[in-house]
Tab-separated table of C-alpha atoms in Angstrom:
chain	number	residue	atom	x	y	z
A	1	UNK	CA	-4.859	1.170	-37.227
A	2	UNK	CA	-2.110	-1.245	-36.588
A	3	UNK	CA	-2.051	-1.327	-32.682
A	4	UNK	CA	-0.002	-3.606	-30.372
A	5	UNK	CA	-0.783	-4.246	-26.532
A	6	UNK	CA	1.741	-5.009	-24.027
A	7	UNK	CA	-0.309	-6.765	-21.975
A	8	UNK	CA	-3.681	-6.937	-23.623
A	9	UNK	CA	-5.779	-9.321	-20.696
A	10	UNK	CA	-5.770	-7.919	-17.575
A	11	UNK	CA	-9.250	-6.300	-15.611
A	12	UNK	CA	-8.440	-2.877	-18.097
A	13	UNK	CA	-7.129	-4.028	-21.445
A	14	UNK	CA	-9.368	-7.493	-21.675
A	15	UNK	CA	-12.165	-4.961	-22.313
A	16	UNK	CA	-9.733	-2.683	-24.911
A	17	UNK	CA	-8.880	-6.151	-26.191
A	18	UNK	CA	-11.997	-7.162	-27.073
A	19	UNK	CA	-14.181	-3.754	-28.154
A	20	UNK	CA	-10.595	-3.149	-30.632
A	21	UNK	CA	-10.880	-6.670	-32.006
A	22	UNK	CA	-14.927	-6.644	-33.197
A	23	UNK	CA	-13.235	-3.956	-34.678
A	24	UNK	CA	-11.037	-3.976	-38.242
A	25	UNK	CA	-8.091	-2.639	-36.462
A	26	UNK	CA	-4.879	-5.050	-36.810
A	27	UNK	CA	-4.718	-5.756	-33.304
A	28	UNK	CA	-1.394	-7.220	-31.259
A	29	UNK	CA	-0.572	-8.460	-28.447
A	30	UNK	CA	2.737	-9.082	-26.011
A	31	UNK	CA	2.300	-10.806	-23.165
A	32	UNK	CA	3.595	-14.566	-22.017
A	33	UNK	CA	0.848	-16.115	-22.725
A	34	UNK	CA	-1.309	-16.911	-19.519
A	35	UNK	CA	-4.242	-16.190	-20.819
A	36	UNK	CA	-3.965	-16.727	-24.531
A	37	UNK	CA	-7.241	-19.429	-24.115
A	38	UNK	CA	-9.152	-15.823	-23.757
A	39	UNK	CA	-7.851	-13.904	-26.787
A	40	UNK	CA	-10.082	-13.416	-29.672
A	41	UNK	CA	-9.060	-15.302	-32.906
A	42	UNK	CA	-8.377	-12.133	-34.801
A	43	UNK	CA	-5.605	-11.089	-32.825
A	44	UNK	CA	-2.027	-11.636	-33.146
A	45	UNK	CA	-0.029	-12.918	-30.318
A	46	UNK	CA	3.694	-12.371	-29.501
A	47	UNK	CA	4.300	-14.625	-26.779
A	48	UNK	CA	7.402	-13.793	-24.980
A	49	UNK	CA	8.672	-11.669	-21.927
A	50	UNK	CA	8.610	-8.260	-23.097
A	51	UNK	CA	12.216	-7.493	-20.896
A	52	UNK	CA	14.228	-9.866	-23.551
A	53	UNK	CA	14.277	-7.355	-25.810
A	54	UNK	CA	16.212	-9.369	-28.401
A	55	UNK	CA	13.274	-11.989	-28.857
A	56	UNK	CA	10.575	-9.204	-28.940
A	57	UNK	CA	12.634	-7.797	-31.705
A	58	UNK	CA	13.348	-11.114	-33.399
A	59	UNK	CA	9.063	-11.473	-33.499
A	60	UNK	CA	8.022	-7.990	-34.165
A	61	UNK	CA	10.854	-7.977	-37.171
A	62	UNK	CA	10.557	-4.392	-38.853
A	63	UNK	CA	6.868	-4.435	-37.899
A	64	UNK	CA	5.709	-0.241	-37.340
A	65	UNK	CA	3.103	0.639	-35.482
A	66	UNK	CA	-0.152	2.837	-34.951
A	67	UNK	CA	0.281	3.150	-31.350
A	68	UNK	CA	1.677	1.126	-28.604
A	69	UNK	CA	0.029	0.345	-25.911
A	70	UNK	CA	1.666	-0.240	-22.084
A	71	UNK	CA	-0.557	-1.691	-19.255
A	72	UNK	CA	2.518	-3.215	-17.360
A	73	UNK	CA	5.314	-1.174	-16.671
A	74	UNK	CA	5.356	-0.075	-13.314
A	75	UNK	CA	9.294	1.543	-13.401
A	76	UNK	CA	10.875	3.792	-14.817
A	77	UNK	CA	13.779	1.058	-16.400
A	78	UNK	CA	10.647	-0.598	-17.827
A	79	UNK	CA	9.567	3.039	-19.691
A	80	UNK	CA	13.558	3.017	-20.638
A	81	UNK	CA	12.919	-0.398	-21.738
A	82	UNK	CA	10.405	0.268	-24.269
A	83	UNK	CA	11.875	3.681	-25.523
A	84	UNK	CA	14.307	1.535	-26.478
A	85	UNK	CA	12.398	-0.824	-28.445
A	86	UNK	CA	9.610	1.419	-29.675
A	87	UNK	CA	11.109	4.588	-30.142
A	88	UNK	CA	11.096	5.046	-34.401
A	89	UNK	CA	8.000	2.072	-34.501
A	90	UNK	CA	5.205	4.197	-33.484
A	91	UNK	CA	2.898	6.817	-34.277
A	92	UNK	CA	2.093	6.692	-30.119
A	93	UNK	CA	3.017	5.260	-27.029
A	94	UNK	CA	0.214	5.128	-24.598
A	95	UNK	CA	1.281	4.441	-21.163
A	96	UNK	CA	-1.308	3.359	-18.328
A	97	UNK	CA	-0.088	5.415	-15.272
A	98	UNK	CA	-2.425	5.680	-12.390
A	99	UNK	CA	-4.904	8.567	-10.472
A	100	UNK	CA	-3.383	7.468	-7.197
A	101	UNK	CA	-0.077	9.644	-8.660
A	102	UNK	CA	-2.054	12.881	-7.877
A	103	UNK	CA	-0.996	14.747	-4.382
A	104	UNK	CA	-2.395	13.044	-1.172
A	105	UNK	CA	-3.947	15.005	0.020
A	106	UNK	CA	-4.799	17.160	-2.564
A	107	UNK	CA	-4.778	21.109	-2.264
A	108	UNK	CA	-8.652	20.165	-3.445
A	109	UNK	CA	-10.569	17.082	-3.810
A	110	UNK	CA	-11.467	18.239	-7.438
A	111	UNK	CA	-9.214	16.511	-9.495
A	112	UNK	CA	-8.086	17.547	-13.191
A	113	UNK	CA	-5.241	16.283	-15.249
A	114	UNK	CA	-3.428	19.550	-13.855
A	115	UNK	CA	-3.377	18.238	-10.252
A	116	UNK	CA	-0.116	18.006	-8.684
A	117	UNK	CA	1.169	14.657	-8.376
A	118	UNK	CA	2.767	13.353	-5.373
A	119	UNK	CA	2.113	10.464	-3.040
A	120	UNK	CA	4.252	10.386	0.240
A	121	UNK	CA	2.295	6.696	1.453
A	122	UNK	CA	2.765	4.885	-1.667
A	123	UNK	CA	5.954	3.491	-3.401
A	124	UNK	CA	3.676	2.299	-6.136
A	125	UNK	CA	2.750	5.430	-7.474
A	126	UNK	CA	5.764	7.265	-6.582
A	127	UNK	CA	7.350	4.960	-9.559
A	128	UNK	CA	4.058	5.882	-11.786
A	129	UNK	CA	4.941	9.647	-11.245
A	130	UNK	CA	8.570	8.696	-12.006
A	131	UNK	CA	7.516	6.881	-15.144
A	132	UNK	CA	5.391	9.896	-16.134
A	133	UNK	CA	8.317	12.378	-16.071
A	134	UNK	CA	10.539	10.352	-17.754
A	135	UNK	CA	8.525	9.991	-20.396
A	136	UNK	CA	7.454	13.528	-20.860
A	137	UNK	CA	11.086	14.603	-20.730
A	138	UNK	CA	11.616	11.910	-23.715
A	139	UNK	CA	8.305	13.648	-25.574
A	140	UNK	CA	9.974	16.921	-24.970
A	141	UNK	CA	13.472	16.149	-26.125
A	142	UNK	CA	13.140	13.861	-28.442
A	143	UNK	CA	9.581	14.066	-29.778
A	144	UNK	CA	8.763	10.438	-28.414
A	145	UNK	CA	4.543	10.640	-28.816
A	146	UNK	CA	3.254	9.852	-25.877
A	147	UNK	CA	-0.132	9.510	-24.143
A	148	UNK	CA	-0.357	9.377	-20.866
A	149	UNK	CA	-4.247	7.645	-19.312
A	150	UNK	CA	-4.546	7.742	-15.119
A	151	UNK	CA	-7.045	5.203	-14.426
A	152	UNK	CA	-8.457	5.051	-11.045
A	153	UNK	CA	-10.435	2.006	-9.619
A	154	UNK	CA	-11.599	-0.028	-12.863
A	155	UNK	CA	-13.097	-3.172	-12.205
A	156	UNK	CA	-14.668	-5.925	-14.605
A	157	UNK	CA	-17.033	-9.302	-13.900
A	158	UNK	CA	-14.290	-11.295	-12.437
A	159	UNK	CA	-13.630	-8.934	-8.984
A	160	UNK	CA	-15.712	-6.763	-6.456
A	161	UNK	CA	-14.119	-3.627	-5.705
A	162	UNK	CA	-13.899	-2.906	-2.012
A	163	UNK	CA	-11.711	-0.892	0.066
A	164	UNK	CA	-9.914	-3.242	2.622
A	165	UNK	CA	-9.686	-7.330	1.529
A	166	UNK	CA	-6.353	-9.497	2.122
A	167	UNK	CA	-4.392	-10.611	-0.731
A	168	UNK	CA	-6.132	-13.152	-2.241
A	169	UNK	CA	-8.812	-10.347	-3.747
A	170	UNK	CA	-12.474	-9.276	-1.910
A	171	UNK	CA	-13.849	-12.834	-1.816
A	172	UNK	CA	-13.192	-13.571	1.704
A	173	UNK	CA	-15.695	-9.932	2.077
A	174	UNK	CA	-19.050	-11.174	0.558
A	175	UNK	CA	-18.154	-14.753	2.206
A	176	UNK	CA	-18.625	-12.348	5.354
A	177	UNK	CA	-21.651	-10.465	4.314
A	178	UNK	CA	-23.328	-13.634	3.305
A	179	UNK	CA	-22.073	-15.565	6.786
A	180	UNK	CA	-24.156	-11.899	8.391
A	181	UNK	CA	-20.924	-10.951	9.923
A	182	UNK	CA	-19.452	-7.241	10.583
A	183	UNK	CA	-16.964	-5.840	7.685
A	184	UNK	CA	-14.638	-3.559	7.786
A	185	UNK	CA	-15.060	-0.662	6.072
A	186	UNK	CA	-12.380	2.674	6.796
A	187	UNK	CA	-12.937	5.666	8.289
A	188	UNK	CA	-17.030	6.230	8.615
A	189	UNK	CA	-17.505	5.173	4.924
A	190	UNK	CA	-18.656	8.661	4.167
A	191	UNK	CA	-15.608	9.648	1.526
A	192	UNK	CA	-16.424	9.554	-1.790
A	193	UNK	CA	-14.633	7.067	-4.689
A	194	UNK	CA	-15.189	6.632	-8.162
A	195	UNK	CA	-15.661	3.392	-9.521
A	196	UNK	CA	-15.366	2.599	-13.781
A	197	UNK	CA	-16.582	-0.456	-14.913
A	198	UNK	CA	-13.525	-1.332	-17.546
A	199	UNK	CA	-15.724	-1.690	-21.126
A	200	UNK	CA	-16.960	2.182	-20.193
A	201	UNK	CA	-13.418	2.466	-19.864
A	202	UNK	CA	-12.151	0.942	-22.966
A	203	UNK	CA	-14.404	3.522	-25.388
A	204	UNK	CA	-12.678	6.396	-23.847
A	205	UNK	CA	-9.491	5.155	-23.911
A	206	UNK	CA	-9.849	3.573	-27.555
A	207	UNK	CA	-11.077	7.247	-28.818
A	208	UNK	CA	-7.530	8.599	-27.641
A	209	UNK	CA	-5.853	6.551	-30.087
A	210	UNK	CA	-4.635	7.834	-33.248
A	211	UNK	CA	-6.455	10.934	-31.752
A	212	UNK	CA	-3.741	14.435	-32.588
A	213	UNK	CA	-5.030	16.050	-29.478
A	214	UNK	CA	-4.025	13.119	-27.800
A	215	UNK	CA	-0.071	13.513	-28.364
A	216	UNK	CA	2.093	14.897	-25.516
A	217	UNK	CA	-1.023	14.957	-23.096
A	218	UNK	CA	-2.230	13.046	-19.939
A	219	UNK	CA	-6.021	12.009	-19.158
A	220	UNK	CA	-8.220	10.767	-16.579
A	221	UNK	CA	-10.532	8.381	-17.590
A	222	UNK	CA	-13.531	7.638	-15.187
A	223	UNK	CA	-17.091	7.432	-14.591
A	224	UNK	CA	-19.041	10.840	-13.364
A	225	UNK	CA	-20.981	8.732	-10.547
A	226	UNK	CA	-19.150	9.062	-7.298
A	227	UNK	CA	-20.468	6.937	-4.169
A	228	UNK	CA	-19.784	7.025	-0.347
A	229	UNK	CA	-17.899	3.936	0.762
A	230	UNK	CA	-20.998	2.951	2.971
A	231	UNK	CA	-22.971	3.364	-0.538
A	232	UNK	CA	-20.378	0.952	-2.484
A	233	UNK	CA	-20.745	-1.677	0.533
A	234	UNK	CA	-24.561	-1.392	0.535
A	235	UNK	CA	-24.708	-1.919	-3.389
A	236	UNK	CA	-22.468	-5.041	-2.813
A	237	UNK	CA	-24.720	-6.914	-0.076
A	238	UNK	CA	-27.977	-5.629	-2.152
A	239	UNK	CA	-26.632	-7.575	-4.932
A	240	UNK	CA	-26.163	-10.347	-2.821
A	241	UNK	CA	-28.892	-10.274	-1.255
A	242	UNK	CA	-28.324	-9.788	2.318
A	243	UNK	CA	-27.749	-7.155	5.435
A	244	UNK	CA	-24.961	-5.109	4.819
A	245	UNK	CA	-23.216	-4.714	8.669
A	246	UNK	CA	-21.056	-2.012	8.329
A	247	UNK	CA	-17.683	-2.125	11.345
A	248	UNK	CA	-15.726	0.945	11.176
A	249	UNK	CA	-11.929	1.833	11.899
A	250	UNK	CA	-9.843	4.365	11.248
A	251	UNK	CA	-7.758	4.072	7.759
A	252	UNK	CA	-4.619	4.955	9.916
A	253	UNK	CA	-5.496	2.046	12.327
A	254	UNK	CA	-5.736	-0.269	10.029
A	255	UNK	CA	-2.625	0.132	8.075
A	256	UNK	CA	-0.745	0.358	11.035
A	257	UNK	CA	-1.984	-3.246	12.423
A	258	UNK	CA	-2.232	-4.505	9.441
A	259	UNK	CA	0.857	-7.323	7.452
A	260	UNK	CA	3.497	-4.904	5.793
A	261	UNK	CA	2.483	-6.785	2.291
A	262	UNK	CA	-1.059	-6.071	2.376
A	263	UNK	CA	0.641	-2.280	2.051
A	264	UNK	CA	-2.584	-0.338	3.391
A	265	UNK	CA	-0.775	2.063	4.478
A	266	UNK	CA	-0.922	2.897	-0.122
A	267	UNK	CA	-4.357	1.664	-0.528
A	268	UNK	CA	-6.314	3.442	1.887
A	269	UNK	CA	-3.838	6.680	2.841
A	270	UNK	CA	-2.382	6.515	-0.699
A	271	UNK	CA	-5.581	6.381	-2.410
A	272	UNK	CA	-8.732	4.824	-1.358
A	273	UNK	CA	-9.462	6.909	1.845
A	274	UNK	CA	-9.272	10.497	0.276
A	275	UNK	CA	-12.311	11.911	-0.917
A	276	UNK	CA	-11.732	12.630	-4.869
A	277	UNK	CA	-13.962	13.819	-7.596
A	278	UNK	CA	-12.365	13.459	-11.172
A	279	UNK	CA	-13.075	15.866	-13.499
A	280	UNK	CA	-13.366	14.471	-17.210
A	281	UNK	CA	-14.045	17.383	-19.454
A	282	UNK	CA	-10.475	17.106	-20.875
A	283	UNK	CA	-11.322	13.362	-22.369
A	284	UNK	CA	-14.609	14.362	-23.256
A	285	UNK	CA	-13.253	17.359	-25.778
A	286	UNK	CA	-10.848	15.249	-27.016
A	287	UNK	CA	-13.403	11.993	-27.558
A	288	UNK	CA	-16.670	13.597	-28.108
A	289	UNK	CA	-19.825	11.944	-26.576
A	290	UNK	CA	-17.678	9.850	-24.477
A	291	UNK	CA	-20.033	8.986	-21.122
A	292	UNK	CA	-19.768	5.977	-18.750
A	293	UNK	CA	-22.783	4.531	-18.896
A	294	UNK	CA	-22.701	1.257	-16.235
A	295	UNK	CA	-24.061	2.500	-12.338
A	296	UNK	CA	-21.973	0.721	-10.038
A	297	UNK	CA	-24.863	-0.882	-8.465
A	298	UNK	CA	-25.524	-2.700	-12.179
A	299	UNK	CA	-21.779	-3.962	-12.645
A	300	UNK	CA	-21.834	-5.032	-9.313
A	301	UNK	CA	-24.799	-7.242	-9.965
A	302	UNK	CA	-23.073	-8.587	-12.979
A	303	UNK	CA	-19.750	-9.016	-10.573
A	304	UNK	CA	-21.437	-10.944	-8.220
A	305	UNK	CA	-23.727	-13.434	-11.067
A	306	UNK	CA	-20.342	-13.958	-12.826
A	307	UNK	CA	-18.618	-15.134	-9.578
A	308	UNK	CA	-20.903	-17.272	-8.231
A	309	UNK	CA	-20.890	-19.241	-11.662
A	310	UNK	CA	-17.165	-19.674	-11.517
A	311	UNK	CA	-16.627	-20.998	-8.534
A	312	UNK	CA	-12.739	-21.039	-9.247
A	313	UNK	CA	-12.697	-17.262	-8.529
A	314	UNK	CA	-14.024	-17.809	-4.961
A	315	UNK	CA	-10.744	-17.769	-3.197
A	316	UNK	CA	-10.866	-17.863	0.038
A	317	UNK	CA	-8.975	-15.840	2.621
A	318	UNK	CA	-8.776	-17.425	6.193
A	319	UNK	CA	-6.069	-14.503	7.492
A	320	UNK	CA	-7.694	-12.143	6.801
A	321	UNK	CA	-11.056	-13.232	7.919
A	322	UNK	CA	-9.098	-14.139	11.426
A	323	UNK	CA	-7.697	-10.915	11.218
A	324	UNK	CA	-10.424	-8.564	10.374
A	325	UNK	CA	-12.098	-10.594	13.951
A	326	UNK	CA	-9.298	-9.660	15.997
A	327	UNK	CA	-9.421	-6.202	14.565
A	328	UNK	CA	-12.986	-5.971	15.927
A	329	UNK	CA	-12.433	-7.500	18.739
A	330	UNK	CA	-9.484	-5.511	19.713
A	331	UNK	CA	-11.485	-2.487	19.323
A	332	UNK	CA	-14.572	-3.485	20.807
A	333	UNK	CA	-12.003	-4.236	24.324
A	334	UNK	CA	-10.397	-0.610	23.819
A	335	UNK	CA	-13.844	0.715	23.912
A	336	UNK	CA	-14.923	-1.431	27.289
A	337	UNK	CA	-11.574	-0.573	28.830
A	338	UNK	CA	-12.055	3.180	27.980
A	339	UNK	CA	-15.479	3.460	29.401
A	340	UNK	CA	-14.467	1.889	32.551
């Protein structure tokens, strides 16, 4: 198949990137170019901002394609965007949406492609959701093919996925567990998350293209294992190597002290503090013998090896260290003043 990425080397599509070019699919990709060091030899690059749609034209010529694949539009004049320039060119347009779009909280923590969406505490996915129904009115209409895929927390070598870190990525968290210091985790760590190590990932979503079942359909693509928070957290400091010390708060405390841009009030009430189980049966009859097959305890030991070899990726976070202290210590005080 003849497939370009928009995108094509983020945490998600570096993986699709890779498993589709050890393939002998004619692979492209359009992105600006950050990253091009990183792109296998086989695969074509158009380097240019995908919103000047009169350069992507000018490179893509009368090129048609297999499927098109989007990984970074995040509005709906971004879907509009690509109708535009796609619409007539492909066999299928794949957009990545997102598994925080489904109703929080849900009338059931079950959680099929049939799941209402709607998410009051989070612009971000509100626009997903948008995105979605744009795009399904366009299939509808006008017969534009699309796929829809809801990812929920991916990860790869280069991050460790944890619920509440600062800006600058979880770093600034092992630095803590390794320094034997309290971190925060929300709620009592007891709700459950799925995590999807993004080359599990990739063989699901690669199976959907091309795939006639696929065409005018959303999926969820995830792993089956779900953990507790306080189970995530553990398999983090066992992979460093240390004590895990656990310091809990309530998700609504924390969004409400913390900065507006760290936007916890999304990531936690939006998404990461409600329990959810994903049901993948719909993938699996459309990709037969798809399974996830990395434990989170095993990527995290290849997170944490790959990090502290590239000691580039260790970026520090001194707010939000000083912050998650005063967050403990503010506590701690409301606790003494309480109890008299």
């Amino acid at each position: 198949m003849k497939i370009l990425i928009i995108g094509g080397t983020g945490t998600i599509s570096s993986a699709i990137t890779r498993q589709l070019a050890a393939s002998d699919h004619d692979l492209w990709l359009l992105n600006r170019g950050t990253r091009k060091s990183e792109v296998p030899a086989s695969v074509k690059q158009v380097i240019c901002d995908i919103d000047d749609e009169t350069e992507v034209l000018r490179q893509i010529g009368n090129e048609q394609f297999d499927a098109v694949c989007e990984f970074i539009g995040f509005l709906p004049s971004q879907v509009e965007r690509d109708i535009r320039l796609f619409k007539g060119r492909t066999r299928q347009y794949v957009y990545i949406s997102s598994a925080s779009a489904y109703n929080k909280p849900a009338a059931s923590h079950f959680i099929t492609e049939g799941t209402a969406l709607a998410n009051p505490y989070w612009e971000y996915s509100r626009n997903k959701i948008a995105c979605e129904e744009l795009l399904m009115h366009e299939y509808r209409d006008n017969g534009f093919p699309v796929t829809i895929i809801r990812p929920s927390h991916t990860y790869c070598e280069r991050g460790v996925p944890v619920s509440v870190h600062g800006p600058k990525g979880s770093w600034q968290v092992l630095k803590r567990m390794m320094e034997g210091k309290p971190v925060l985790v929300h709620g009592d760590g007891s709700s459950l998350w799925t995590l999807t190590w993004n080359e599990d990932f990739a063989r699901g979503f690669i199976g959907l293209l091309g795939n006639p079942k696929a065409i005018g359909e959303a999926f969820q693509i995830m792993s089956d294992e779900q953990l507790t928070w306080n189970q995530v957290y553990q398999c983090v400091a066992n992979a460093l190597g240390v004590e895990f010390h656990p310091y809990y708060v309530s998700s609504e405390f924390l969004a409400a002290t913390s900065p507006k841009e760290w936007d916890f009030t999304g990531n936690l009430l939006g998404d990461k503090a409600v329990t959810v189980v994903f049901d993948c049966t719909k993938l699996k009859r459309a990709v037969p013998g798809f399974q996830a097959t990395v434990r989170f305890d095993e990527g995290v030991r290849r997170c944490v090896a790959y990090l502290k070899e590239h000691p580039e990726l260790q970026t520090e976070d001194p707010e939000f260290d000083v912050w998650c202290d005063r967050v403990i210590a503010a506590q701690e005080q409301a606790k003494k003043s309480l109890n008299g």
